[in-house]
CSV table of C-alpha atoms and ligand atoms in Angstrom, one decimal:
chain,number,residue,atom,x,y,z
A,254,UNK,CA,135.5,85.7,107.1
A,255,UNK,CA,133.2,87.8,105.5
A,256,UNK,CA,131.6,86.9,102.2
A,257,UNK,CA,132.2,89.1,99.2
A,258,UNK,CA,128.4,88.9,99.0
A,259,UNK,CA,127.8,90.1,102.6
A,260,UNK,CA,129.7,93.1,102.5
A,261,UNK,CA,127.9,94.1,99.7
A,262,UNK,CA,124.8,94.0,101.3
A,263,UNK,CA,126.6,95.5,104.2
A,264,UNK,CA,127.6,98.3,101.8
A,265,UNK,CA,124.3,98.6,99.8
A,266,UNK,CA,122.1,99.3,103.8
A,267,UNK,CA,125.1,101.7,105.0
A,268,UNK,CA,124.5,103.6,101.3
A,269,UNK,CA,120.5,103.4,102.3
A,270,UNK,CA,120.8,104.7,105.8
A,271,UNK,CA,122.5,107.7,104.4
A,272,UNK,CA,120.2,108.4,101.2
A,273,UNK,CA,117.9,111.2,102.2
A,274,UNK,CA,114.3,110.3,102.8
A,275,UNK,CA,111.9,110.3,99.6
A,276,UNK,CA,109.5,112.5,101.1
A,277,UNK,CA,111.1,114.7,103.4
A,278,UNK,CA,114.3,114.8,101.6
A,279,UNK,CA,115.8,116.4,105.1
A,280,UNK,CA,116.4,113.2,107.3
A,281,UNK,CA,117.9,110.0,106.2
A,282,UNK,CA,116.3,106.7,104.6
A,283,UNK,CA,115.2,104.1,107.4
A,284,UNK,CA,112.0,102.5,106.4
A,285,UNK,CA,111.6,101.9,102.6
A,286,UNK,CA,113.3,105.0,102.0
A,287,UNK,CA,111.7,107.2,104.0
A,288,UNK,CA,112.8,108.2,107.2
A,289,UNK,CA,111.5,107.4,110.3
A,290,UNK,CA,108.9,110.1,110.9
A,291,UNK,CA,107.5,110.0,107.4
A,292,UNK,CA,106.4,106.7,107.9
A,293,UNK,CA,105.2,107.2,110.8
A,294,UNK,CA,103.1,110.4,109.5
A,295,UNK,CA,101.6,108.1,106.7
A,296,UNK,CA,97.8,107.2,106.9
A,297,UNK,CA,97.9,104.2,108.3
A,298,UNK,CA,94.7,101.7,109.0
A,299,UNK,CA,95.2,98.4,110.3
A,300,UNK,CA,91.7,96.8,110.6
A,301,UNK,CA,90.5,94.9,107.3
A,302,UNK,CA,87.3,97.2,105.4
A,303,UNK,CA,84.2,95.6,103.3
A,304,UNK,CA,83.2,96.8,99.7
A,305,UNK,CA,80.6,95.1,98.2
A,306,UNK,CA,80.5,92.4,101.0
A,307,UNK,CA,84.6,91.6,99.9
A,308,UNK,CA,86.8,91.5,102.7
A,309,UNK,CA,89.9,94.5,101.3
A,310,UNK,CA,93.2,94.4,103.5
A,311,UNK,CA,94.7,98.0,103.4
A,312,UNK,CA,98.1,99.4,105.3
A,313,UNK,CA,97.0,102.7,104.9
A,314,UNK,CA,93.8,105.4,104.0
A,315,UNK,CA,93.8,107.1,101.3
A,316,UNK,CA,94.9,110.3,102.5
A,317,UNK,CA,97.5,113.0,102.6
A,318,UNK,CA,100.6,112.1,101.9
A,319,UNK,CA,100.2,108.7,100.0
A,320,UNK,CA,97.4,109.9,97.7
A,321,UNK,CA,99.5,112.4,96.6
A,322,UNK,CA,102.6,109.8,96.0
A,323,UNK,CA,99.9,107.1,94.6
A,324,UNK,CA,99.1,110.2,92.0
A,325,UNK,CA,102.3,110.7,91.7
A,326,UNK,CA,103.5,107.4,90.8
A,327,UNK,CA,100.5,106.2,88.3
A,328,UNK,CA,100.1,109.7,86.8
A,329,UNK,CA,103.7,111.5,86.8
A,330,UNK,CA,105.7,108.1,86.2
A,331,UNK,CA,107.3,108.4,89.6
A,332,UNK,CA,108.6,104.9,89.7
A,333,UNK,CA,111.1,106.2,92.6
A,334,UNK,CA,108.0,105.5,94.9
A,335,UNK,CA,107.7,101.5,93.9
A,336,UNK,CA,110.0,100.5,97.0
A,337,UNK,CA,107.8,102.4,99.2
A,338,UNK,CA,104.6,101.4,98.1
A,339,UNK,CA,105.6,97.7,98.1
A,340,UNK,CA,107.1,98.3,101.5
A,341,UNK,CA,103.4,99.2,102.6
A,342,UNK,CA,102.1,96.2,101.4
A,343,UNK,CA,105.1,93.9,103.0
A,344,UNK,CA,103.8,95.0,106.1
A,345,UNK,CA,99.9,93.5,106.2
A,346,UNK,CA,99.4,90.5,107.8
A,347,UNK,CA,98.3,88.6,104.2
A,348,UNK,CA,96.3,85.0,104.5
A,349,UNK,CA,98.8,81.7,105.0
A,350,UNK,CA,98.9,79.7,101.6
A,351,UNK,CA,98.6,82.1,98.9
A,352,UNK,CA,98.8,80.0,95.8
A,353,UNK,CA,98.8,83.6,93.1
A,354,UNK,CA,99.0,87.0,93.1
A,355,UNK,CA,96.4,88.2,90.3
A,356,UNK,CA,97.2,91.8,89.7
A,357,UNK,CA,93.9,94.4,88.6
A,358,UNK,CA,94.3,94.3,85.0
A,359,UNK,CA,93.8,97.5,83.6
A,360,UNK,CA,92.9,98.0,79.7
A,361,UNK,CA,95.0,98.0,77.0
A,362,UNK,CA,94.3,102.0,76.2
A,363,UNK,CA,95.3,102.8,80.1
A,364,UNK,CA,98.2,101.1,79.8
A,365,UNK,CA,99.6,102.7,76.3
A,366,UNK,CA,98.8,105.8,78.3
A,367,UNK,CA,100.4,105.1,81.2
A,368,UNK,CA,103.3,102.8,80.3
A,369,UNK,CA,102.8,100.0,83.2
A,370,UNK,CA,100.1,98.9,85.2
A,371,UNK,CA,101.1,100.0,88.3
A,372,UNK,CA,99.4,97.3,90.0
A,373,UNK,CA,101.2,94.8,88.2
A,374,UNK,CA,104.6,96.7,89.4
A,375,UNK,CA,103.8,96.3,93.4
A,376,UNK,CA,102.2,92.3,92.6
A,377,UNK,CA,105.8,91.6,91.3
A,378,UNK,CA,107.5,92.8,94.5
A,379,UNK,CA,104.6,90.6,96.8
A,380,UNK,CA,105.1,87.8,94.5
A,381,UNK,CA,108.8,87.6,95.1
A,382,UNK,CA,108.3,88.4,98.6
A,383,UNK,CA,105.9,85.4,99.1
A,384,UNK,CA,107.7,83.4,96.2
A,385,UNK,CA,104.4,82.6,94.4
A,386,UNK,CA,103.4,83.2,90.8
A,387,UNK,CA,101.6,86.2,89.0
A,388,UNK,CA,98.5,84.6,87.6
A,389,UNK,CA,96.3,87.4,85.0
A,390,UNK,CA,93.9,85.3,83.7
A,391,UNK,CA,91.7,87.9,83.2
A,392,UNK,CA,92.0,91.1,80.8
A,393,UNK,CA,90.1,94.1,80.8
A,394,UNK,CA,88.4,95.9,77.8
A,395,UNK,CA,88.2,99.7,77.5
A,396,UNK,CA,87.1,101.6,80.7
A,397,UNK,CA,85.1,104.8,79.6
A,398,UNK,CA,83.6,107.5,81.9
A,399,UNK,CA,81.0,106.3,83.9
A,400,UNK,CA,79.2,109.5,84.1
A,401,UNK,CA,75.4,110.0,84.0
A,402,UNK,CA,74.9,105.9,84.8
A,403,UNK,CA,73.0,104.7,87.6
A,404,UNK,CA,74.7,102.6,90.3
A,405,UNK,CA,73.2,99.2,88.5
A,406,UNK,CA,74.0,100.4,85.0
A,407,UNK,CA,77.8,101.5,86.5
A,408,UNK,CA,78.4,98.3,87.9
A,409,UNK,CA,77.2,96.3,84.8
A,410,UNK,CA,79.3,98.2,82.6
A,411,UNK,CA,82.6,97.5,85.1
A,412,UNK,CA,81.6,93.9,85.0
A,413,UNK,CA,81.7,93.8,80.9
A,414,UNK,CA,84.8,95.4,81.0
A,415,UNK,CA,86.4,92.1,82.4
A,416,UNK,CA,86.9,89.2,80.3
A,417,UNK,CA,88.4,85.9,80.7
A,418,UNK,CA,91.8,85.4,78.7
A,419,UNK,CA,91.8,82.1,76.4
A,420,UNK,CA,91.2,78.8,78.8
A,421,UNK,CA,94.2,78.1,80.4
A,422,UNK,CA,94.8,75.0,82.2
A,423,UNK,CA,96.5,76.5,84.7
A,424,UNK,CA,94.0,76.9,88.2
A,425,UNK,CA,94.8,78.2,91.8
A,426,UNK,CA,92.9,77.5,94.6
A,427,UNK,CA,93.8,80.5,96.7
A,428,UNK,CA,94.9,83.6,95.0
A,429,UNK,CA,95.3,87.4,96.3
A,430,UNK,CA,94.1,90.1,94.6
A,431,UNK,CA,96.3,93.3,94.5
A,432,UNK,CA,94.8,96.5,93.7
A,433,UNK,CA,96.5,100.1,94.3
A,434,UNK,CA,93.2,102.1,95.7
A,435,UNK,CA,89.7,100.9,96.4
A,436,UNK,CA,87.1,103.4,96.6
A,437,UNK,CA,83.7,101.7,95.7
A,438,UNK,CA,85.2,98.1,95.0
A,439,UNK,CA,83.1,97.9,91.8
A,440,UNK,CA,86.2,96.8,89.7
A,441,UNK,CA,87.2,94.2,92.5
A,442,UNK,CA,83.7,92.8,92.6
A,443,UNK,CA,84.0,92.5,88.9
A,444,UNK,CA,87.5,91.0,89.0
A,445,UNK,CA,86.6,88.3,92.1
A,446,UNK,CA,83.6,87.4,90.2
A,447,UNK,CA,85.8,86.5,87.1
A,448,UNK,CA,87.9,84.3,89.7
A,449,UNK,CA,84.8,82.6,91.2
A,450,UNK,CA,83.8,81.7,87.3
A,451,UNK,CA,87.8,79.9,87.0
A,452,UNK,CA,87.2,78.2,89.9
A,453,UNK,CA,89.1,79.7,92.6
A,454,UNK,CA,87.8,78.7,96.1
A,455,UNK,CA,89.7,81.3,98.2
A,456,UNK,CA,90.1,85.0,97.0
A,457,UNK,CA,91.6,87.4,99.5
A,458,UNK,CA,91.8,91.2,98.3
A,459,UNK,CA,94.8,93.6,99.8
A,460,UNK,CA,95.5,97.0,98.2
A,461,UNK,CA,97.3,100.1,99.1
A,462,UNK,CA,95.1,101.9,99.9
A,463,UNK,CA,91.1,102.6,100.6
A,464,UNK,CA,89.2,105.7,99.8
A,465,UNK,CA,86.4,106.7,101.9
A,466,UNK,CA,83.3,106.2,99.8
B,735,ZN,ZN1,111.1,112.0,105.8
């Protein structure tokens, strides 16, 4: 006999596969809420990209349509696209024995802006996915416009902007690094260089998306 519990879930997936798609909003949910042809038309990538000599593992591009719903969601507070965009990541092939999930901090003035670092939003879903801890042992200062700096002078300034949170006896070995886009992988470098400083032996990168350069 059926559990109460099963047909719940039962329940919950037949509501889903009759929810209109997110994007589309003509043909019915099937993959993460979108329908079948929307995720098929997103820009996907498979094969793993370098910034600044880091390995970054990417579902997708940053094209047309996600860079619109990436805007969308960060910008316009359309948390209706979380499921999606944590769907994307659920489906790279991540590195065995993750020991954290260290989310891109984002300063303190983005975030009273914003409301959530978005980021931190999609780490959460991974980290219950892979059932391993957030770790954010690191906190970032003010970000200003980078405008008129050199490329030396740009990335010095990133790298300032990152600051290790009060010692904490806490370490991982392994961690992933979750980021939403990567376009020049300045603030990664900065981050993974923070991580190398704790004492972490293995950092693996994966965001969303990556932006031509
Ligand atoms: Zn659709």
């Amino acid at each position: 006999m059926p559990t109460s519990n099963s047909i719940w879930q039962q329940l919950t997936g037949l509501l889903r596969s009759i929810q209109p798609c997110q994007l589309c909003h003509a043909d019915t949910q099937h993959w993460h809420q979108v329908c079948e042809d929307c995720w098929k038309s997103l820009p996907w990538q498979r094969q793993a990209l370098q910034r600044q000599g880091i390995n970054i593992i990417a579902p997708c591009r940053y094209d047309y349509p996600l860079n619109r719903i990436i805007q969308q969601y960060k910008y316009q507070q359309q948390l209706q696209f979380q499921p999606l965009l944590s769907g994307l990541l659920s489906t790279l092939k991540l590195p065995q024995k993750i020991h954290a999930i260290v989310p891109m901090p984002i300063s303190t003035e983005r975030l009273a802006e914003r409301g959530f670092n978005q980021s931190l939003l999609i780490a959460q879903d991974l980290a219950k996915q892979l059932n391993v801890p957030i770790w954010q042992p690191v906190t970032r200062l003010k970000q200003h416009a980078q405008k008129g700096l050199s490329r030396l002078e740009r990335m010095s300034d990133i790298q300032q902007q990152f600051k290790l949170t009060p010692p904490d006896p806490v370490r991982y070995r392994h961690v992933l690094i979750v980021d939403d886009v990567v376009t020049t992988g300045s603030s990664i470098q900065a981050l993974h260089n923070c991580l190398i400083e704790l004492g972490c032996q293995q950092i693996s990168v994966a965001c969303l998306a990556v932006a031509e350069v």
